[in-house]
Amino acid sequence: MTDSPLARWERRNGTVLAVASLLYLAAYAIRVLANGLPGVLHDLCLAVTFATWAVFLVDYLVRLRLSRQRPLRFLRTHWLDTLVLILPLLRPVRVVQTYEHVQRRRDEPRLSLHARVIAYASLSAALLGFAASLTVYAYEHVAPGASIRTYGDSVWWACTTLSTVGYGDMAPVTPVGRLVAVGLMGCGLALLGAVTGSFSSWMLQVFAREGENPYPPEADRPPGNSPGACDRTD
Amino acid sequence: MTDSPLARWERRNGTVLAVASLLYLAAYAIRVLANGLPGVLHDLCLAVTFATWAVFLVDYLVRLRLSRQRPLRFLRTHWLDTLVLILPLLRPVRVVQTYEHVQRRRDEPRLSLHARVIAYASLSAALLGFAASLTVYAYEHVAPGASIRTYGDSVWWACTTLSTVGYGDMAPVTPVGRLVAVGLMGCGLALLGAVTGSFSSWMLQVFAREGENPYPPEADRPPGNSPGACDRTD
Amino acid sequence: MTDSPLARWERRNGTVLAVASLLYLAAYAIRVLANGLPGVLHDLCLAVTFATWAVFLVDYLVRLRLSRQRPLRFLRTHWLDTLVLILPLLRPVRVVQTYEHVQRRRDEPRLSLHARVIAYASLSAALLGFAASLTVYAYEHVAPGASIRTYGDSVWWACTTLSTVGYGDMAPVTPVGRLVAVGLMGCGLALLGAVTGSFSSWMLQVFAREGENPYPPEADRPPGNSPGACDRTD
Amino acid sequence: MTDSPLARWERRNGTVLAVASLLYLAAYAIRVLANGLPGVLHDLCLAVTFATWAVFLVDYLVRLRLSRQRPLRFLRTHWLDTLVLILPLLRPVRVVQTYEHVQRRRDEPRLSLHARVIAYASLSAALLGFAASLTVYAYEHVAPGASIRTYGDSVWWACTTLSTVGYGDMAPVTPVGRLVAVGLMGCGLALLGAVTGSFSSWMLQVFAREGENPYPPEADRPPGNSPGACDRTD
């Protein structure tokens, strides 16, 4: 239907970009976490980091070209893509989308609307939390007076932050750590709010259907298209 | 209507499994909380633990058989059952469902949709919190430098965590305790989000009906089926 | 319309009960907060406490009688009234309802649905927070090792708890204080969730109407009954 | 259409007031943050503060006059304006509205309903957080035993408070600081609840549309008026 060159490009390169972004995240994780890494491996990770970033840049420029929009307008309508280009650690969030796209082409049974939102938002939040915990660990564990000293501490801190529990036994003290923390709060809480909201709607839906079907756990994969009509109203 | 062998099995064994899961939880609680338990009682609790777990295993295998699905597919479509088999402490969450099923057969007046979601989700959250406080207490109270030293502390910690208040006067310090805490945050917050969301919808509904009926507290048990039609739209 | 003896009783005694419950709260507050109270005033407060509680008891029994229900059934269908009878500090929450009832009789312009839910829920939460801060202060300020030492500390603690921020600089340490805190978390968070949810719906509604009317602040008091039809759908 | 003198006044002076309120905030920020400010500049800031406040007062009185309402009624129907007159730090929240009004006149493409609510509420929350962090810093950094010692600490505190994470490493200790904190919790959380709620609705909408259009990121700027009909129902 919408077979513009841009759409074709995006369809063809989705998987390449997803792999590149996972490579980027992996290389970053190894660089941060591996302490006594031999020089060769460290250089390899650095090379992967730059190579994948170059892939993102090329993709961005090609899409800018194919969209036939003026650069400033493209920058504004695709601000999320621009942000992701500058902060490639946010890139893996896009992986979830590609995975779902691939799965759809294979004609597998798709999840219900609420389940898809929950899966997408919680996976995105988990990837964001992973990237944030890596960056915070990198900046905090060497800072004087820091409470986050091991990577385990950093993961624990990311979990307490994303859930808004915030015990305060671990908290960033460096400016960069706090900046990352504020970003994680902003993005993560919006995503987890979407998870909670969808879960709440989904639960109301399951309980509303329960009258006809006495076994609610069977009801979470509704056949036909009646749920679609229902979903559109909420 | 849906009288497949699987449905018949599930209907017949619901109560047995509910009793078994409560026994499991009770035996676990006694083992964790009773300090100077005589050897015989301790062994009895251990025996109950294994016996009930065996019951869950048998039920799982029978349902796998009756479903006539390939094991891997069954494992994927019944991932919640599989998880509950591996972590039987999550099992009691299913009790709420069985209780409601029993009550329905006795033709008692049923609660409204919102009240049912609130009751189900808050009871599940309470059972999860109980299981989590037991496990966290078991691992934390002997750890050096832990802030959770008595079972009361652990319950207080679970309450502050579930409400996302998170004062931080109590927080787990052991890896297992933190893993349980993350699980409690994930499941508990989704459930309590459903409670809050349903309460909010219910309140809007009560206030919307108030115009016709000047006494809102009488309105929380609506007669007839008009609320059903209303509920389905939200 | 619904002029049963019970409805007439409730209409007639609403104001009396509201005044009694405010008197109860005031007497409790004076007893807790006034330190060097002369014996006569202290006894007067105690007398008011018991007198108002007796009023609640008489009202409960009269309503039980007029409802013509069996006691156990009445206890179950009016469990909120029963709870309020046992814990009269929760009573003032009902005041909001009476105030609105009085206002309606005076034919004043009523607020929109969302505004009413926000007003009711936030006032209830504030009254709950006031009662909780009084009780927590009474039990905590004499406890060894407590962080809540003045009434101001207690109010600050109640605010951080209700907002789920939970800094942890103040937290109850006595069993009774923690029990009250858990109650406040449970009720208060549900009420404030309703406030947030209604505010969110209301904001979407105002912005949706903005297209026709360029000045949104004028739109929060919609004339006619079009918003009513709209409200009922969400 | 609604060309009353009041509407004309509001349309004409919106930009003037927006500029005045930003000036007020800037002057306040400079006074609080600049430590070794020369006397002349300090006096200039003070003069700007009073001049802008006078502008707000004149605007309020003119609108009271043009509305032809009795003062008490005007005070009640425009309570938000009255509050903003007394606490001009809340004034900049109105700027967002003016900006949008200006943009609309320029016939630029408008954002979808959810995007507008998210933009408005999060900008308002950010401006509130900025004003609160300034005031809290002004009162806290000189208080004995305070944890908020630099302006960076104050911003970090405002972020942890708005997200309800509340680590507790920073918390106000002075009465004024705590009062501002409670105000920030009340307003900020309601606004961010609106952000989270709208984001959740928007995500459900994007995923519901995804079936027809395989590239969800393109779907966030829906053409035509179908989304309007959809938005009005939620």
PDB file of N, CA, C and O in Angstrom, chain A residues 63-125:
ATOM      1  N   ARG A  63      17.464   8.334   5.344  1.00  0.00           N
ATOM      2  CA  ARG A  63      16.046   8.585   5.568  1.00  0.00           C
ATOM      3  C   ARG A  63      15.723  10.069   5.385  1.00  0.00           C
ATOM      4  O   ARG A  63      14.662  10.412   4.855  1.00  0.00           O
ATOM      5  N   LEU A  64      16.641  10.912   5.826  1.00  0.00           N
ATOM      6  CA  LEU A  64      16.450  12.356   5.603  1.00  0.00           C
ATOM      7  C   LEU A  64      16.329  12.633   4.112  1.00  0.00           C
ATOM      8  O   LEU A  64      15.455  13.384   3.654  1.00  0.00           O
ATOM      9  N   ARG A  65      17.192  11.994   3.304  1.00  0.00           N
ATOM     10  CA  ARG A  65      17.186  12.160   1.860  1.00  0.00           C
ATOM     11  C   ARG A  65      15.879  11.644   1.265  1.00  0.00           C
ATOM     12  O   ARG A  65      15.208  12.351   0.496  1.00  0.00           O
ATOM     13  N   LEU A  66      15.508  10.403   1.644  1.00  0.00           N
ATOM     14  CA  LEU A  66      14.340   9.753   1.043  1.00  0.00           C
ATOM     15  C   LEU A  66      13.034  10.437   1.432  1.00  0.00           C
ATOM     16  O   LEU A  66      12.051  10.371   0.693  1.00  0.00           O
ATOM     17  N   SER A  67      13.025  11.082   2.602  1.00  0.00           N
ATOM     18  CA  SER A  67      11.775  11.707   3.055  1.00  0.00           C
ATOM     19  C   SER A  67      11.448  12.947   2.230  1.00  0.00           C
ATOM     20  O   SER A  67      10.321  13.434   2.239  1.00  0.00           O
ATOM     21  N   ARG A  68      12.461  13.491   1.521  1.00  0.00           N
ATOM     22  CA  ARG A  68      12.295  14.691   0.696  1.00  0.00           C
ATOM     23  C   ARG A  68      11.779  15.881   1.504  1.00  0.00           C
ATOM     24  O   ARG A  68      11.143  16.777   0.973  1.00  0.00           O
ATOM     25  N   GLN A  69      12.047  15.876   2.815  1.00  0.00           N
ATOM     26  CA  GLN A  69      11.677  17.024   3.645  1.00  0.00           C
ATOM     27  C   GLN A  69      12.911  17.903   3.815  1.00  0.00           C
ATOM     28  O   GLN A  69      14.040  17.425   3.721  1.00  0.00           O
ATOM     29  N   ARG A  70      12.685  19.180   4.140  1.00  0.00           N
ATOM     30  CA  ARG A  70      13.816  20.029   4.468  1.00  0.00           C
ATOM     31  C   ARG A  70      14.428  19.529   5.772  1.00  0.00           C
ATOM     32  O   ARG A  70      13.693  19.044   6.659  1.00  0.00           O
ATOM     33  N   PRO A  71      15.787  19.620   5.942  1.00  0.00           N
ATOM     34  CA  PRO A  71      16.441  19.061   7.136  1.00  0.00           C
ATOM     35  C   PRO A  71      15.781  19.507   8.442  1.00  0.00           C
ATOM     36  O   PRO A  71      15.553  18.685   9.335  1.00  0.00           O
ATOM     37  N   LEU A  72      15.455  20.822   8.554  1.00  0.00           N
ATOM     38  CA  LEU A  72      14.907  21.291   9.825  1.00  0.00           C
ATOM     39  C   LEU A  72      13.550  20.675  10.127  1.00  0.00           C
ATOM     40  O   LEU A  72      13.231  20.371  11.275  1.00  0.00           O
ATOM     41  N   ARG A  73      12.743  20.531   9.077  1.00  0.00           N
ATOM     42  CA  ARG A  73      11.424  19.940   9.277  1.00  0.00           C
ATOM     43  C   ARG A  73      11.559  18.460   9.659  1.00  0.00           C
ATOM     44  O   ARG A  73      10.874  17.967  10.545  1.00  0.00           O
ATOM     45  N   PHE A  74      12.489  17.751   8.938  1.00  0.00           N
ATOM     46  CA  PHE A  74      12.725  16.342   9.254  1.00  0.00           C
ATOM     47  C   PHE A  74      13.179  16.206  10.696  1.00  0.00           C
ATOM     48  O   PHE A  74      12.706  15.334  11.437  1.00  0.00           O
ATOM     49  N   LEU A  75      14.093  17.111  11.111  1.00  0.00           N
ATOM     50  CA  LEU A  75      14.609  17.083  12.477  1.00  0.00           C
ATOM     51  C   LEU A  75      13.480  17.233  13.477  1.00  0.00           C
ATOM     52  O   LEU A  75      13.507  16.648  14.559  1.00  0.00           O
ATOM     53  N   ARG A  76      12.465  18.049  13.115  1.00  0.00           N
ATOM     54  CA  ARG A  76      11.389  18.279  14.073  1.00  0.00           C
ATOM     55  C   ARG A  76      10.374  17.145  14.071  1.00  0.00           C
ATOM     56  O   ARG A  76       9.902  16.717  15.110  1.00  0.00           O
ATOM     57  N   THR A  77      10.035  16.647  12.853  1.00  0.00           N
ATOM     58  CA  THR A  77       9.045  15.568  12.835  1.00  0.00           C
ATOM     59  C   THR A  77       9.655  14.239  13.280  1.00  0.00           C
ATOM     60  O   THR A  77       8.941  13.347  13.694  1.00  0.00           O
ATOM     61  N   HIS A  78      10.982  14.118  13.173  1.00  0.00           N
ATOM     62  CA  HIS A  78      11.637  12.879  13.619  1.00  0.00           C
ATOM     63  C   HIS A  78      12.551  13.158  14.802  1.00  0.00           C
ATOM     64  O   HIS A  78      13.642  12.609  14.896  1.00  0.00           O
ATOM     65  N   TRP A  79      12.100  13.994  15.748  1.00  0.00           N
ATOM     66  CA  TRP A  79      12.972  14.385  16.869  1.00  0.00           C
ATOM     67  C   TRP A  79      13.406  13.172  17.688  1.00  0.00           C
ATOM     68  O   TRP A  79      14.493  13.151  18.242  1.00  0.00           O
ATOM     69  N   LEU A  80      12.531  12.133  17.736  1.00  0.00           N
ATOM     70  CA  LEU A  80      12.907  10.947  18.507  1.00  0.00           C
ATOM     71  C   LEU A  80      14.103  10.254  17.847  1.00  0.00           C
ATOM     72  O   LEU A  80      15.040   9.815  18.518  1.00  0.00           O
ATOM     73  N   ASP A  81      14.074  10.170  16.515  1.00  0.00           N
ATOM     74  CA  ASP A  81      15.189   9.559  15.784  1.00  0.00           C
ATOM     75  C   ASP A  81      16.468  10.363  15.979  1.00  0.00           C
ATOM     76  O   ASP A  81      17.556   9.806  16.120  1.00  0.00           O
ATOM     77  N   THR A  82      16.332  11.710  15.981  1.00  0.00           N
ATOM     78  CA  THR A  82      17.500  12.564  16.170  1.00  0.00           C
ATOM     79  C   THR A  82      18.096  12.355  17.554  1.00  0.00           C
ATOM     80  O   THR A  82      19.315  12.216  17.715  1.00  0.00           O
ATOM     81  N   LEU A  83      17.221  12.295  18.566  1.00  0.00           N
ATOM     82  CA  LEU A  83      17.680  12.076  19.938  1.00  0.00           C
ATOM     83  C   LEU A  83      18.410  10.744  20.051  1.00  0.00           C
ATOM     84  O   LEU A  83      19.470  10.635  20.676  1.00  0.00           O
ATOM     85  N   VAL A  84      17.840   9.727  19.397  1.00  0.00           N
ATOM     86  CA  VAL A  84      18.410   8.386  19.457  1.00  0.00           C
ATOM     87  C   VAL A  84      19.761   8.346  18.742  1.00  0.00           C
ATOM     88  O   VAL A  84      20.658   7.590  19.117  1.00  0.00           O
ATOM     89  N   LEU A  85      19.918   9.204  17.715  1.00  0.00           N
ATOM     90  CA  LEU A  85      21.193   9.264  17.007  1.00  0.00           C
ATOM     91  C   LEU A  85      22.285   9.838  17.910  1.00  0.00           C
ATOM     92  O   LEU A  85      23.429   9.376  17.902  1.00  0.00           O
ATOM     93  N   ILE A  86      21.902  10.845  18.721  1.00  0.00           N
ATOM     94  CA  ILE A  86      22.883  11.498  19.582  1.00  0.00           C
ATOM     95  C   ILE A  86      23.177  10.640  20.819  1.00  0.00           C
ATOM     96  O   ILE A  86      24.306  10.565  21.276  1.00  0.00           O
ATOM     97  N   LEU A  87      22.139  10.004  21.347  1.00  0.00           N
ATOM     98  CA  LEU A  87      22.320   9.131  22.516  1.00  0.00           C
ATOM     99  C   LEU A  87      22.030   7.695  22.115  1.00  0.00           C
ATOM    100  O   LEU A  87      20.933   7.187  22.349  1.00  0.00           O
ATOM    101  N   PRO A  88      22.980   7.010  21.466  1.00  0.00           N
ATOM    102  CA  PRO A  88      22.660   5.692  20.891  1.00  0.00           C
ATOM    103  C   PRO A  88      22.297   4.654  21.942  1.00  0.00           C
ATOM    104  O   PRO A  88      21.778   3.600  21.624  1.00  0.00           O
ATOM    105  N   LEU A  89      22.539   4.959  23.231  1.00  0.00           N
ATOM    106  CA  LEU A  89      22.154   4.003  24.270  1.00  0.00           C
ATOM    107  C   LEU A  89      20.637   3.847  24.322  1.00  0.00           C
ATOM    108  O   LEU A  89      20.124   2.848  24.831  1.00  0.00           O
ATOM    109  N   LEU A  90      19.902   4.867  23.835  1.00  0.00           N
ATOM    110  CA  LEU A  90      18.445   4.767  23.806  1.00  0.00           C
ATOM    111  C   LEU A  90      17.973   3.930  22.620  1.00  0.00           C
ATOM    112  O   LEU A  90      16.821   3.543  22.548  1.00  0.00           O
ATOM    113  N   ARG A  91      18.910   3.682  21.690  1.00  0.00           N
ATOM    114  CA  ARG A  91      18.583   2.973  20.461  1.00  0.00           C
ATOM    115  C   ARG A  91      17.897   1.609  20.687  1.00  0.00           C
ATOM    116  O   ARG A  91      16.918   1.301  20.004  1.00  0.00           O
ATOM    117  N   PRO A  92      18.412   0.771  21.604  1.00  0.00           N
ATOM    118  CA  PRO A  92      17.842  -0.577  21.726  1.00  0.00           C
ATOM    119  C   PRO A  92      16.346  -0.578  21.994  1.00  0.00           C
ATOM    120  O   PRO A  92      15.668  -1.571  21.738  1.00  0.00           O
ATOM    121  N   VAL A  93      15.822   0.544  22.506  1.00  0.00           N
ATOM    122  CA  VAL A  93      14.377   0.602  22.736  1.00  0.00           C
ATOM    123  C   VAL A  93      13.622   0.282  21.448  1.00  0.00           C
ATOM    124  O   VAL A  93      12.534  -0.302  21.470  1.00  0.00           O
ATOM    125  N   ARG A  94      14.224   0.635  20.313  1.00  0.00           N
ATOM    126  CA  ARG A  94      13.604   0.374  19.019  1.00  0.00           C
ATOM    127  C   ARG A  94      13.587  -1.115  18.662  1.00  0.00           C
ATOM    128  O   ARG A  94      12.818  -1.534  17.798  1.00  0.00           O
ATOM    129  N   VAL A  95      14.459  -1.883  19.300  1.00  0.00           N
ATOM    130  CA  VAL A  95      14.572  -3.310  18.974  1.00  0.00           C
ATOM    131  C   VAL A  95      13.234  -4.004  19.157  1.00  0.00           C
ATOM    132  O   VAL A  95      12.818  -4.827  18.334  1.00  0.00           O
ATOM    133  N   VAL A  96      12.548  -3.679  20.245  1.00  0.00           N
ATOM    134  CA  VAL A  96      11.272  -4.320  20.560  1.00  0.00           C
ATOM    135  C   VAL A  96      10.331  -4.204  19.372  1.00  0.00           C
ATOM    136  O   VAL A  96       9.678  -5.171  18.977  1.00  0.00           O
ATOM    137  N   GLN A  97      10.295  -3.028  18.785  1.00  0.00           N
ATOM    138  CA  GLN A  97       9.426  -2.763  17.658  1.00  0.00           C
ATOM    139  C   GLN A  97       9.771  -3.658  16.473  1.00  0.00           C
ATOM    140  O   GLN A  97       8.893  -4.252  15.853  1.00  0.00           O
ATOM    141  N   THR A  98      11.070  -3.772  16.181  1.00  0.00           N
ATOM    142  CA  THR A  98      11.511  -4.595  15.066  1.00  0.00           C
ATOM    143  C   THR A  98      11.147  -6.052  15.302  1.00  0.00           C
ATOM    144  O   THR A  98      10.658  -6.745  14.422  1.00  0.00           O
ATOM    145  N   TYR A  99      11.357  -6.508  16.536  1.00  0.00           N
ATOM    146  CA  TYR A  99      11.052  -7.900  16.869  1.00  0.00           C
ATOM    147  C   TYR A  99       9.585  -8.197  16.576  1.00  0.00           C
ATOM    148  O   TYR A  99       9.246  -9.211  15.972  1.00  0.00           O
ATOM    149  N   GLU A 100       8.742  -7.259  16.965  1.00  0.00           N
ATOM    150  CA  GLU A 100       7.314  -7.473  16.744  1.00  0.00           C
ATOM    151  C   GLU A 100       7.007  -7.471  15.249  1.00  0.00           C
ATOM    152  O   GLU A 100       6.187  -8.255  14.779  1.00  0.00           O
ATOM    153  N   HIS A 101       7.672  -6.593  14.508  1.00  0.00           N
ATOM    154  CA  HIS A 101       7.475  -6.507  13.074  1.00  0.00           C
ATOM    155  C   HIS A 101       7.847  -7.829  12.404  1.00  0.00           C
ATOM    156  O   HIS A 101       7.127  -8.338  11.545  1.00  0.00           O
ATOM    157  N   VAL A 102       8.987  -8.402  12.820  1.00  0.00           N
ATOM    158  CA  VAL A 102       9.442  -9.672  12.268  1.00  0.00           C
ATOM    159  C   VAL A 102       8.426 -10.757  12.572  1.00  0.00           C
ATOM    160  O   VAL A 102       8.028 -11.539  11.713  1.00  0.00           O
ATOM    161  N   GLN A 103       7.990 -10.789  13.837  1.00  0.00           N
ATOM    162  CA  GLN A 103       7.057 -11.818  14.256  1.00  0.00           C
ATOM    163  C   GLN A 103       5.762 -11.761  13.463  1.00  0.00           C
ATOM    164  O   GLN A 103       5.187 -12.790  13.118  1.00  0.00           O
ATOM    165  N   ARG A 104       5.320 -10.531  13.141  1.00  0.00           N
ATOM    166  CA  ARG A 104       4.079 -10.399  12.408  1.00  0.00           C
ATOM    167  C   ARG A 104       4.200 -10.988  11.013  1.00  0.00           C
ATOM    168  O   ARG A 104       3.276 -11.613  10.505  1.00  0.00           O
ATOM    169  N   ARG A 105       5.372 -10.780  10.370  1.00  0.00           N
ATOM    170  CA  ARG A 105       5.540 -11.299   9.029  1.00  0.00           C
ATOM    171  C   ARG A 105       5.478 -12.817   9.014  1.00  0.00           C
ATOM    172  O   ARG A 105       5.089 -13.414   8.027  1.00  0.00           O
ATOM    173  N   ARG A 106       5.883 -13.425  10.155  1.00  0.00           N
ATOM    174  CA  ARG A 106       5.844 -14.879  10.225  1.00  0.00           C
ATOM    175  C   ARG A 106       4.444 -15.397  10.527  1.00  0.00           C
ATOM    176  O   ARG A 106       4.247 -16.581  10.778  1.00  0.00           O
ATOM    177  N   ASP A 107       3.461 -14.501  10.563  1.00  0.00           N
ATOM    178  CA  ASP A 107       2.058 -14.884  10.741  1.00  0.00           C
ATOM    179  C   ASP A 107       1.797 -15.625  12.046  1.00  0.00           C
ATOM    180  O   ASP A 107       0.908 -16.467  12.125  1.00  0.00           O
ATOM    181  N   GLU A 108       2.580 -15.312  13.059  1.00  0.00           N
ATOM    182  CA  GLU A 108       2.308 -15.943  14.353  1.00  0.00           C
ATOM    183  C   GLU A 108       1.095 -15.272  14.997  1.00  0.00           C
ATOM    184  O   GLU A 108       0.766 -14.133  14.677  1.00  0.00           O
ATOM    185  N   PRO A 109       0.429 -15.975  15.900  1.00  0.00           N
ATOM    186  CA  PRO A 109      -0.714 -15.341  16.560  1.00  0.00           C
ATOM    187  C   PRO A 109      -0.237 -14.116  17.330  1.00  0.00           C
ATOM    188  O   PRO A 109       0.746 -14.175  18.069  1.00  0.00           O
ATOM    189  N   ARG A 110      -0.906 -12.988  17.111  1.00  0.00           N
ATOM    190  CA  ARG A 110      -0.475 -11.764  17.786  1.00  0.00           C
ATOM    191  C   ARG A 110      -1.166 -11.610  19.136  1.00  0.00           C
ATOM    192  O   ARG A 110      -2.267 -12.107  19.344  1.00  0.00           O
ATOM    193  N   LEU A 111      -0.493 -10.934  20.019  1.00  0.00           N
ATOM    194  CA  LEU A 111      -1.048 -10.707  21.348  1.00  0.00           C
ATOM    195  C   LEU A 111      -2.180  -9.683  21.257  1.00  0.00           C
ATOM    196  O   LEU A 111      -2.293  -8.950  20.282  1.00  0.00           O
ATOM    197  N   SER A 112      -2.996  -9.619  22.271  1.00  0.00           N
ATOM    198  CA  SER A 112      -4.061  -8.622  22.312  1.00  0.00           C
ATOM    199  C   SER A 112      -3.439  -7.239  22.479  1.00  0.00           C
ATOM    200  O   SER A 112      -2.267  -7.096  22.822  1.00  0.00           O
ATOM    201  N   LEU A 113      -4.259  -6.210  22.243  1.00  0.00           N
ATOM    202  CA  LEU A 113      -3.759  -4.839  22.296  1.00  0.00           C
ATOM    203  C   LEU A 113      -3.074  -4.536  23.620  1.00  0.00           C
ATOM    204  O   LEU A 113      -1.938  -4.041  23.649  1.00  0.00           O
ATOM    205  N   HIS A 114      -3.756  -4.845  24.726  1.00  0.00           N
ATOM    206  CA  HIS A 114      -3.181  -4.520  26.029  1.00  0.00           C
ATOM    207  C   HIS A 114      -1.877  -5.264  26.256  1.00  0.00           C
ATOM    208  O   HIS A 114      -0.907  -4.705  26.759  1.00  0.00           O
ATOM    209  N   ALA A 115      -1.847  -6.557  25.879  1.00  0.00           N
ATOM    210  CA  ALA A 115      -0.642  -7.347  26.077  1.00  0.00           C
ATOM    211  C   ALA A 115       0.518  -6.755  25.283  1.00  0.00           C
ATOM    212  O   ALA A 115       1.657  -6.720  25.757  1.00  0.00           O
ATOM    213  N   ARG A 116       0.223  -6.264  24.042  1.00  0.00           N
ATOM    214  CA  ARG A 116       1.291  -5.680  23.250  1.00  0.00           C
ATOM    215  C   ARG A 116       1.838  -4.406  23.884  1.00  0.00           C
ATOM    216  O   ARG A 116       3.044  -4.197  23.940  1.00  0.00           O
ATOM    217  N   VAL A 117       0.929  -3.539  24.382  1.00  0.00           N
ATOM    218  CA  VAL A 117       1.400  -2.320  25.034  1.00  0.00           C
ATOM    219  C   VAL A 117       2.231  -2.677  26.261  1.00  0.00           C
ATOM    220  O   VAL A 117       3.305  -2.116  26.498  1.00  0.00           O
ATOM    221  N   ILE A 118       1.745  -3.632  27.066  1.00  0.00           N
ATOM    222  CA  ILE A 118       2.483  -4.022  28.271  1.00  0.00           C
ATOM    223  C   ILE A 118       3.856  -4.558  27.885  1.00  0.00           C
ATOM    224  O   ILE A 118       4.876  -4.175  28.468  1.00  0.00           O
ATOM    225  N   ALA A 119       3.896  -5.469  26.878  1.00  0.00           N
ATOM    226  CA  ALA A 119       5.171  -6.060  26.478  1.00  0.00           C
ATOM    227  C   ALA A 119       6.121  -4.985  25.964  1.00  0.00           C
ATOM    228  O   ALA A 119       7.288  -4.916  26.381  1.00  0.00           O
ATOM    229  N   TYR A 120       5.621  -4.113  25.070  1.00  0.00           N
ATOM    230  CA  TYR A 120       6.474  -3.088  24.481  1.00  0.00           C
ATOM    231  C   TYR A 120       7.008  -2.141  25.542  1.00  0.00           C
ATOM    232  O   TYR A 120       8.212  -1.881  25.628  1.00  0.00           O
ATOM    233  N   ALA A 121       6.093  -1.637  26.401  1.00  0.00           N
ATOM    234  CA  ALA A 121       6.495  -0.620  27.374  1.00  0.00           C
ATOM    235  C   ALA A 121       7.415  -1.207  28.441  1.00  0.00           C
ATOM    236  O   ALA A 121       8.396  -0.571  28.842  1.00  0.00           O
ATOM    237  N   SER A 122       7.150  -2.447  28.877  1.00  0.00           N
ATOM    238  CA  SER A 122       8.001  -2.968  29.954  1.00  0.00           C
ATOM    239  C   SER A 122       9.366  -3.377  29.410  1.00  0.00           C
ATOM    240  O   SER A 122      10.384  -3.196  30.087  1.00  0.00           O
ATOM    241  N   LEU A 123       9.414  -3.888  28.159  1.00  0.00           N
ATOM    242  CA  LEU A 123      10.718  -4.195  27.573  1.00  0.00           C
ATOM    243  C   LEU A 123      11.532  -2.926  27.350  1.00  0.00           C
ATOM    244  O   LEU A 123      12.730  -2.888  27.628  1.00  0.00           O
ATOM    245  N   SER A 124      10.865  -1.870  26.869  1.00  0.00           N
ATOM    246  CA  SER A 124      11.556  -0.592  26.683  1.00  0.00           C
ATOM    247  C   SER A 124      12.090  -0.087  28.017  1.00  0.00           C
ATOM    248  O   SER A 124      13.244   0.360  28.111  1.00  0.00           O
ATOM    249  N   ALA A 125      11.265  -0.178  29.050  1.00  0.00           N
ATOM    250  CA  ALA A 125      11.702   0.296  30.367  1.00  0.00           C
ATOM    251  C   ALA A 125      12.889  -0.527  30.861  1.00  0.00           C
ATOM    252  O   ALA A 125      13.834   0.017  31.451  1.00  0.00           O
TER     253      ALA A 125
END
